[in-house]
Structure formats: structure tokens, C-alpha cells
Coordinates of C-alpha atoms in Angstrom, one line a residue:
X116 CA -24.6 41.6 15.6
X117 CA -27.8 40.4 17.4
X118 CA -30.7 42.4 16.6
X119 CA -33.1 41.6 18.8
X120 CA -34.4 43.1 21.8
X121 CA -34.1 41.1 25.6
X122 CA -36.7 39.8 27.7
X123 CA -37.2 42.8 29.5
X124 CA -37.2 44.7 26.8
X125 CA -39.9 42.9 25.3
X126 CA -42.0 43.3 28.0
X127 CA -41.5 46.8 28.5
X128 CA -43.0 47.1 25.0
X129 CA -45.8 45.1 25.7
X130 CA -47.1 46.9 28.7
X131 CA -46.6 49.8 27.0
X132 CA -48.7 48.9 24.2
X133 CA -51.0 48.1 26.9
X134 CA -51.3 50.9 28.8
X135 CA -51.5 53.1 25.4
X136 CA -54.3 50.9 23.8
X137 CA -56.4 52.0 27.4
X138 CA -55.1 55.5 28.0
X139 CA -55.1 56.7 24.2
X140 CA -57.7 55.3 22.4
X141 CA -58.6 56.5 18.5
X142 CA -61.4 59.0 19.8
X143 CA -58.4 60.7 22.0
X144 CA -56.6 60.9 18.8
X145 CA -58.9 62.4 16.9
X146 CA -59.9 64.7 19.2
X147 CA -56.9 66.0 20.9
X148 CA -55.4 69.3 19.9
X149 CA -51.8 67.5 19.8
X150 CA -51.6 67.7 23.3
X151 CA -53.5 66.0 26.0
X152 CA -52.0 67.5 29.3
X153 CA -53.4 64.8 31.6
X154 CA -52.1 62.1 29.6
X155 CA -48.8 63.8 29.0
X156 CA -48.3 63.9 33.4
X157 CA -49.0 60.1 33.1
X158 CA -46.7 59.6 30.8
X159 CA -44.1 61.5 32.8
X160 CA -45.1 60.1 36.2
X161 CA -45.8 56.9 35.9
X162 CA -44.1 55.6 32.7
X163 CA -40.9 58.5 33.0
X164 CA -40.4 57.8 29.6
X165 CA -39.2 61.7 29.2
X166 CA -36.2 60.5 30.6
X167 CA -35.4 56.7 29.8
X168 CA -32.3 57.3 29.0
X169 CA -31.1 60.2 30.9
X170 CA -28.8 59.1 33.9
X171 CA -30.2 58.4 37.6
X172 CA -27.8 61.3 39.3
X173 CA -30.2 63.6 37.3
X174 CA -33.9 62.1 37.9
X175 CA -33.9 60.0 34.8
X176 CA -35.0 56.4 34.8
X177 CA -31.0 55.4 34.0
X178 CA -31.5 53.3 30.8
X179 CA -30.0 53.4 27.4
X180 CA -31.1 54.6 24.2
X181 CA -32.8 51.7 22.8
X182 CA -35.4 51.5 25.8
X183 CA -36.5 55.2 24.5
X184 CA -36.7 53.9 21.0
X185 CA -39.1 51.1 21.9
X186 CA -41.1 54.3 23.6
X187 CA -41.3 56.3 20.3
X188 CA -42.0 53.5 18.5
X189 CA -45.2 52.1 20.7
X190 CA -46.7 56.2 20.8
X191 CA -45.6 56.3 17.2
X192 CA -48.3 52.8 16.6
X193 CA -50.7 54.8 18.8
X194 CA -50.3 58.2 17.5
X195 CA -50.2 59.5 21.1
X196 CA -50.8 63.3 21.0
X197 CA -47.9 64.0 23.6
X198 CA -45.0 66.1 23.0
X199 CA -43.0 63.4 24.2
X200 CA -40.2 63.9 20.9
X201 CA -40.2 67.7 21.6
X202 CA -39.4 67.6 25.0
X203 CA -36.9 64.4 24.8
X204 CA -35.0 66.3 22.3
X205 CA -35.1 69.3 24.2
X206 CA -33.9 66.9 27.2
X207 CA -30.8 65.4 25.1
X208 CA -29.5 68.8 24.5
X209 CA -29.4 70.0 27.7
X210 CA -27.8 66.7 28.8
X211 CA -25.1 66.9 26.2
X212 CA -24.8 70.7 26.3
X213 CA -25.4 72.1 29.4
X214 CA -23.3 72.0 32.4
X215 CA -23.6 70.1 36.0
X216 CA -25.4 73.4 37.3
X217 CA -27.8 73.7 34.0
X218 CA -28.7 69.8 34.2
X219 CA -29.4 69.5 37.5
X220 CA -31.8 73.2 37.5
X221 CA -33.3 72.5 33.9
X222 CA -34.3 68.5 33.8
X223 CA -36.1 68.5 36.4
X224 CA -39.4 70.3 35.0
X225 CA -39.0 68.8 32.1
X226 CA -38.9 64.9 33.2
X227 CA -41.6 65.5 35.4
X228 CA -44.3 67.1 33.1
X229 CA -44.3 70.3 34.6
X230 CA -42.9 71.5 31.7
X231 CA -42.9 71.0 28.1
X232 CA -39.5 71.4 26.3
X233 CA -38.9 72.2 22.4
X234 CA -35.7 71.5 20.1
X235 CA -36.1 74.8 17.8
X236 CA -33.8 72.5 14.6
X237 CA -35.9 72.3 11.3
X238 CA -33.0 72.0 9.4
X239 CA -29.6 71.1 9.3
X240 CA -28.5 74.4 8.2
X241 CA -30.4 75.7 11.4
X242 CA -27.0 74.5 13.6
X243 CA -24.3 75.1 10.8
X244 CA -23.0 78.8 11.3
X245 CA -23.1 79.7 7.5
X246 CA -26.7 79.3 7.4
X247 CA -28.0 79.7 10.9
X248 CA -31.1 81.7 11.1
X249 CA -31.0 82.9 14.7
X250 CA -27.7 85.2 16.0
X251 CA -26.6 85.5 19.7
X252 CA -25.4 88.6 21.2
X253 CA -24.3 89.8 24.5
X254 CA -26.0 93.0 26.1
X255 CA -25.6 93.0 29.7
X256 CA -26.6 89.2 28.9
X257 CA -26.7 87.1 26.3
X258 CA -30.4 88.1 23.8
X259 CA -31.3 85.9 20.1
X260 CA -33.1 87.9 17.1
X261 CA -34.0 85.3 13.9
X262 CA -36.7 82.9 13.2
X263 CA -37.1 79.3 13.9
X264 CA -39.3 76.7 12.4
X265 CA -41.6 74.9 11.8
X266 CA -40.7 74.0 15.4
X267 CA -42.3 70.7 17.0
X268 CA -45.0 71.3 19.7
X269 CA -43.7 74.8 19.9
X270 CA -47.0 75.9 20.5
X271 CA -47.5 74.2 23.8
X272 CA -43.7 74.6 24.5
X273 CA -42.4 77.0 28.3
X274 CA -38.9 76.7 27.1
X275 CA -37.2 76.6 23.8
X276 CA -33.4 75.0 23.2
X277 CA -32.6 77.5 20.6
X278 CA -29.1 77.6 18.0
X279 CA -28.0 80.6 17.4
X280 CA -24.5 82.0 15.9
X281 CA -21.8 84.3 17.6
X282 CA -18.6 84.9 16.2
X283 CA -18.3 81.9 13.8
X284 CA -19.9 79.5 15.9
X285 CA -23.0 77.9 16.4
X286 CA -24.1 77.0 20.4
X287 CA -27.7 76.2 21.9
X288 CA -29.5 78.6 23.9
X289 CA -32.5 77.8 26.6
X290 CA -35.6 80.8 26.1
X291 CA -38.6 80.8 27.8
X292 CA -41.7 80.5 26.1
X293 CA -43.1 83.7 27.6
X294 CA -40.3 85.8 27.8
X295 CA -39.7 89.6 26.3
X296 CA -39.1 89.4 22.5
X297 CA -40.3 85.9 22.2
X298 CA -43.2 85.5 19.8
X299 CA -44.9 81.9 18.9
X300 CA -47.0 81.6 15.7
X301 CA -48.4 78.8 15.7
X302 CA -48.4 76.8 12.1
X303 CA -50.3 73.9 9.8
X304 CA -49.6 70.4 10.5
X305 CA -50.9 67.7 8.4
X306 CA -50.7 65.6 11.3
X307 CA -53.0 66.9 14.0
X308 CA -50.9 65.1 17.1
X309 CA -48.0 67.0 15.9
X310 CA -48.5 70.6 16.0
X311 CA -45.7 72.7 14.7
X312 CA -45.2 76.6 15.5
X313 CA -42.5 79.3 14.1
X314 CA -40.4 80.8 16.7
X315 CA -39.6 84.3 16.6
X316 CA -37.0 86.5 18.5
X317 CA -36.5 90.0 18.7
X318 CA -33.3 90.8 21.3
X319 CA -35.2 87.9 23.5
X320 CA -33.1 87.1 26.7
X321 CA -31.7 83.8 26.8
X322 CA -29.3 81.4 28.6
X323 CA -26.6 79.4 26.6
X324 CA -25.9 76.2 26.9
X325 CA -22.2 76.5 28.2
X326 CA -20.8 72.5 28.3
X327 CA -21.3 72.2 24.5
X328 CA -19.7 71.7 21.5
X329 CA -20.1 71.6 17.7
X330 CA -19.9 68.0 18.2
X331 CA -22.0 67.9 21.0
X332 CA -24.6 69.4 19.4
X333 CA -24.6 67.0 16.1
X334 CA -24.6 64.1 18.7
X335 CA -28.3 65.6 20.1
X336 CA -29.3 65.5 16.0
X337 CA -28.3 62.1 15.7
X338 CA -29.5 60.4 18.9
X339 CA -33.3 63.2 17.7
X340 CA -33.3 61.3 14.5
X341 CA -32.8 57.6 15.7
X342 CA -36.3 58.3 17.9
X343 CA -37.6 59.5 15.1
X344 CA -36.9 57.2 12.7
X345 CA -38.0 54.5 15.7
X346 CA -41.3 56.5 15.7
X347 CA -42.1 56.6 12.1
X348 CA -41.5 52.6 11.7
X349 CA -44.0 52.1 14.3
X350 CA -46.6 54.1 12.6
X351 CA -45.5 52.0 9.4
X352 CA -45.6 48.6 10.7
X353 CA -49.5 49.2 12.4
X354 CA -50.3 50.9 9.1
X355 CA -49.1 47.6 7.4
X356 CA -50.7 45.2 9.8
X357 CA -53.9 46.9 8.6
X358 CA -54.8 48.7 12.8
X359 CA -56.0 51.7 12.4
X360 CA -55.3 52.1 8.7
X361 CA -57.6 49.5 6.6
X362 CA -56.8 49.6 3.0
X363 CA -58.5 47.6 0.7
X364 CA -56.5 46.2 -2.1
X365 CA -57.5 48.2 -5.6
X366 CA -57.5 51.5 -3.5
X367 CA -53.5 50.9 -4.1
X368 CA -53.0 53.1 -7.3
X369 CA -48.8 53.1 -8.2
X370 CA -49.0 54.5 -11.8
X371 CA -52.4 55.2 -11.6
X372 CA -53.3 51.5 -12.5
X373 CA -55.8 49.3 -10.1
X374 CA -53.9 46.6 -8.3
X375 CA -55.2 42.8 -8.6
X376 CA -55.9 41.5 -4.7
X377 CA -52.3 39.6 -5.4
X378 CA -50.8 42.6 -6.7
X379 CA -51.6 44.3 -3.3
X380 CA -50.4 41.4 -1.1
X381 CA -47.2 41.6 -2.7
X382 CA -46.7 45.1 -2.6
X383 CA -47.6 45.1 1.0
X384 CA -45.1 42.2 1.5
X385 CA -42.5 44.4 0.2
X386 CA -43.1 47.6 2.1
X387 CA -42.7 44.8 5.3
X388 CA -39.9 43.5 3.8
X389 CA -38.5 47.5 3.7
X390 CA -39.8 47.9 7.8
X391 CA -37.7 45.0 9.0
X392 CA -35.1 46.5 7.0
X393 CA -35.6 49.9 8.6
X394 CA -36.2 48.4 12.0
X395 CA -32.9 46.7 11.9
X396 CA -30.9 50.0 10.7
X397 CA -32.8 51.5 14.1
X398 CA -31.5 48.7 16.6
X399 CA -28.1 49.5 14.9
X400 CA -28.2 53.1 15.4
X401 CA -29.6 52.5 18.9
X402 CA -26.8 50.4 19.7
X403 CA -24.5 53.2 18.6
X404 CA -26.1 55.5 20.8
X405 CA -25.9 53.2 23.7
X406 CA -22.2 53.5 23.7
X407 CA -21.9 57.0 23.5
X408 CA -24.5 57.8 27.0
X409 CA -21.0 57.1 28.9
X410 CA -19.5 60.4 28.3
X411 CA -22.4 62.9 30.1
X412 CA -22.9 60.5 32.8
X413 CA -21.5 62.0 36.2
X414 CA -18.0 61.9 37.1
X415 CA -17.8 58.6 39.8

């Protein structure tokens, strides 16, 4: 299997890491709250990376799985404080889950920056039913009561995509950030471009996600955790190539014993060593994904 990414491909990375190096500078970083809502309507607007791989029919840029990787892994190099994972995520289950009336009414805020979407999954026991933590009933309409968290950018978040449990099974469930019943504490984060909140309901009203499945639902985990892992080696590798991260050599203490300068090289070879290792488990997964965008493309 061949690895590496095309020609377009590669460029699309590189003016990415362009326009990040200009738009999100360290001093952004460092001083933005984990969310920096003029950057965040760029992003959406003139990069639509929300919606790389979310089919044309529904405002989505139309391409697969591994160009939104190479996105999460360029913001992951620039720590970009975007909720551009939260919202994705919250994206991919609506695609997967929801039906041709949901995806057409739901995407649409959400690829265009108006609004900011959250996945409400901290665990996997979060979307089995024997350990769910939020439960669905229906009272003239379908209202959640549990707790979710620590939930990704909930704090900025309009709309949740909530699981929640009914009769044995687990489905997803769209709230609104400010609706009756909905309360959003908001959470430490030892990563300040990541702010986490808990998310809880009391009988809060809610919509459920009518087109999905149990397997529908672990495919939106799987396609949230090849991002992430894209995002976390692209952290790793600028860490390793010493950007914005410098680590001198005897500040490396394994077993509390001072590493020689050689020492250092050749543990730092090693952790590259375990990157390309990682970023070739990613391009695999990524290609897995690929073939499974078929099945919520539009009939014809």
C-alpha cells in the first residue's frame, strides 16, 4: 500500500501551513481563550476545512477523509485555538446519523461558522447502553436528563450531538446550547486551545438523530479518532523538529538520570522513528475511512 500523499495533497498542506504560520502566530496562541471567533469564520469561509470531507449536495467541499486529516494535523503543528475537532465531529454525526431533512437543515450553520458544534463522547461507555450516562424520554417530545463530559469546546458550543439511552439502545440527540434544562459548566484544561466543559441536562428538549444506527454511530468514533490521532502527530513531529518546543538535551530526565548530548539525539531519533510509525497507521486509517464516505453520499 502506498503511503504517501499526492501532489495536490501536498500542496494543500503547504498553503495551509502557510496561511496558519500568518493567521495564528504564538502570541495568538497564547493569548486566545481557545477560541478566536474571527479566525474560526476564516477558517470556515475561506479554507471550509469544517467540511472537507462532507459531500457537495450538502455545502461541503466534497473530499475524502485524508484531506481533513492533513487539516488536523497542520492546526495540530500550530496549536490553532479553533474548535475545528469539536464541530467536525459534531458534523460527521449528523452526516452519518441524521436524515436528508436533518442534514440539509443542521450542516449548514455549522460549515459556515455561524455556529459551533460539539460531540458530547468522553468515553466509550458514553455510547454503550449499559453505561450511558444521559437517558432519552419522550414527553410530548423527546427531553435528555444525565451529565456529559469533559466535553470539547463545550463551552463555546450553540448545539450539542448528545447520546443518550431509550429502551436498550443508545442514539444521538442534537440540544441547543441555550435551551430549557441545559446547563454548561465550564472545566480545566491543561491545554488552553482546548477548553473542555460538562454538560448537564435536566428534562432538556432535544431532537434525535433519526437515520442512525449502533453502527453508525461507532463509525463517527472511528473516523473522531483518526483526526485526532492526525492532530496529535502533528503536534509531535513540530515538538520533535525543535518549533515551538526547544529542548535542550540534559533537560531529558528518563529515570531521573541526565542524558549525554548523544543520549538525547538518539532518543529523539527514536520518538521520530515512533511518528513515522504513527503517521503511517493514520494514512492507513485514512484510507479506510475514504472507502466508507460512499454510503451517506446522496442517492444519484
Amino acid at each position: 500500500m502506498d503511503f504517501r500523499y499526492s501532489t495536490e495533497q501536498d500542496d494543500f498542506r503547504a498553503s495551509l501551513n502557510g496561511f496558519l504560520r500568518d493567521a495564528a502566530p504564538p502570541a495568538m496562541v497564547r493569548d486566545a481563550a481557545g477560541h478566536d471567533p474571527q479566525l474560526w469564520k476564516r477558517v470556515c469561509n475561506e479554507l471550509e476545512l469544517p467540511g472537507l470531507h462532507v459531500p457537495l449536495d450538502y455545502g461541503g467541499a466534497g473530499g475524502t477523509l485524508a484531506e481533513s486529516a492533513i487539516a488536523f494535523s497542520e492546526l495540530g503543528r500550530a496549536l490553532t485555538p479553533v474548535p475545528l475537532a469539536a464541530t467536525t465531529f459534531a458534523i460527521e454525526a449528523v452526516c452519518r446519523t441524521g436524515d436528508e431533512e436533518q442534514r440539509r437543515r443542521l450542516l449548514k450553520g455549522m460549515l459556515c461558522g455561524d455556529q459551533v458544534g460539539a460531540l458530547a463522547v468522553a468515553s466509550p461507555g458514553d455510547t454503550d447502553p449499559a453505561t450511558a450516562r444521559v437517558r432519552a424520554e419522550w414527553r410530548g417530545g423527546t427531553i435528555l436528563t444525565g451529565v456529559c463530559g469533559p466535553v470539547l469546546h463545550g463551552s463555546v458550543a450553540d448545539l450539542f450531538i448528545v447520546p443518550a439511552v431509550a429502551d436498550g439502545v443508545v442514539a444521538l440527540h442534537v440540544v441547543a446550547a441555550d435551551a430549557p434544562g441545559v446547563t454548561i459548566v465550564n472545566l480545566p484544561s491543561f491545554d488552553v486551545t482546548r477548553p473542555v466543559a460538562r454538560l448537564e441536562l435536566a428534562q432538556a428538549p432535544s431532537e434525535a438523530l433519526s437515520a442512525g444506527s449502533p453502527e453508525d454511530i461507532e463509525r463517527v468514533m472511528d473516523v473522531a479518532r483518526v483526526l485526532l490521532a492526525a492532530e496529535m502527530l502533528g503536534g509531535a513531529e513540530v515538538c520533535l523538529a525543535g518549533g515551538r518546543i526547544r529542548l535542550h538535551p540534559k533537560t531529558i530526565r528518563p529515570s531521573h538520570r541526565l542524558l549525554s548530548g548523544g543520549e538525547a539525539r538518539l532518543c529523539r531519533n527514536a520518538d521520530r522513528d515512533r511518528c513515522d510509525a504513527h503517521r503511517r497507521d493514520v494514512r492507513r486509517d485514512e484510507r479506510r475511512g475514504r472507502r466508507g464516505t460512499a454510503d451517506r453520499r446522496p442517492p444519484g
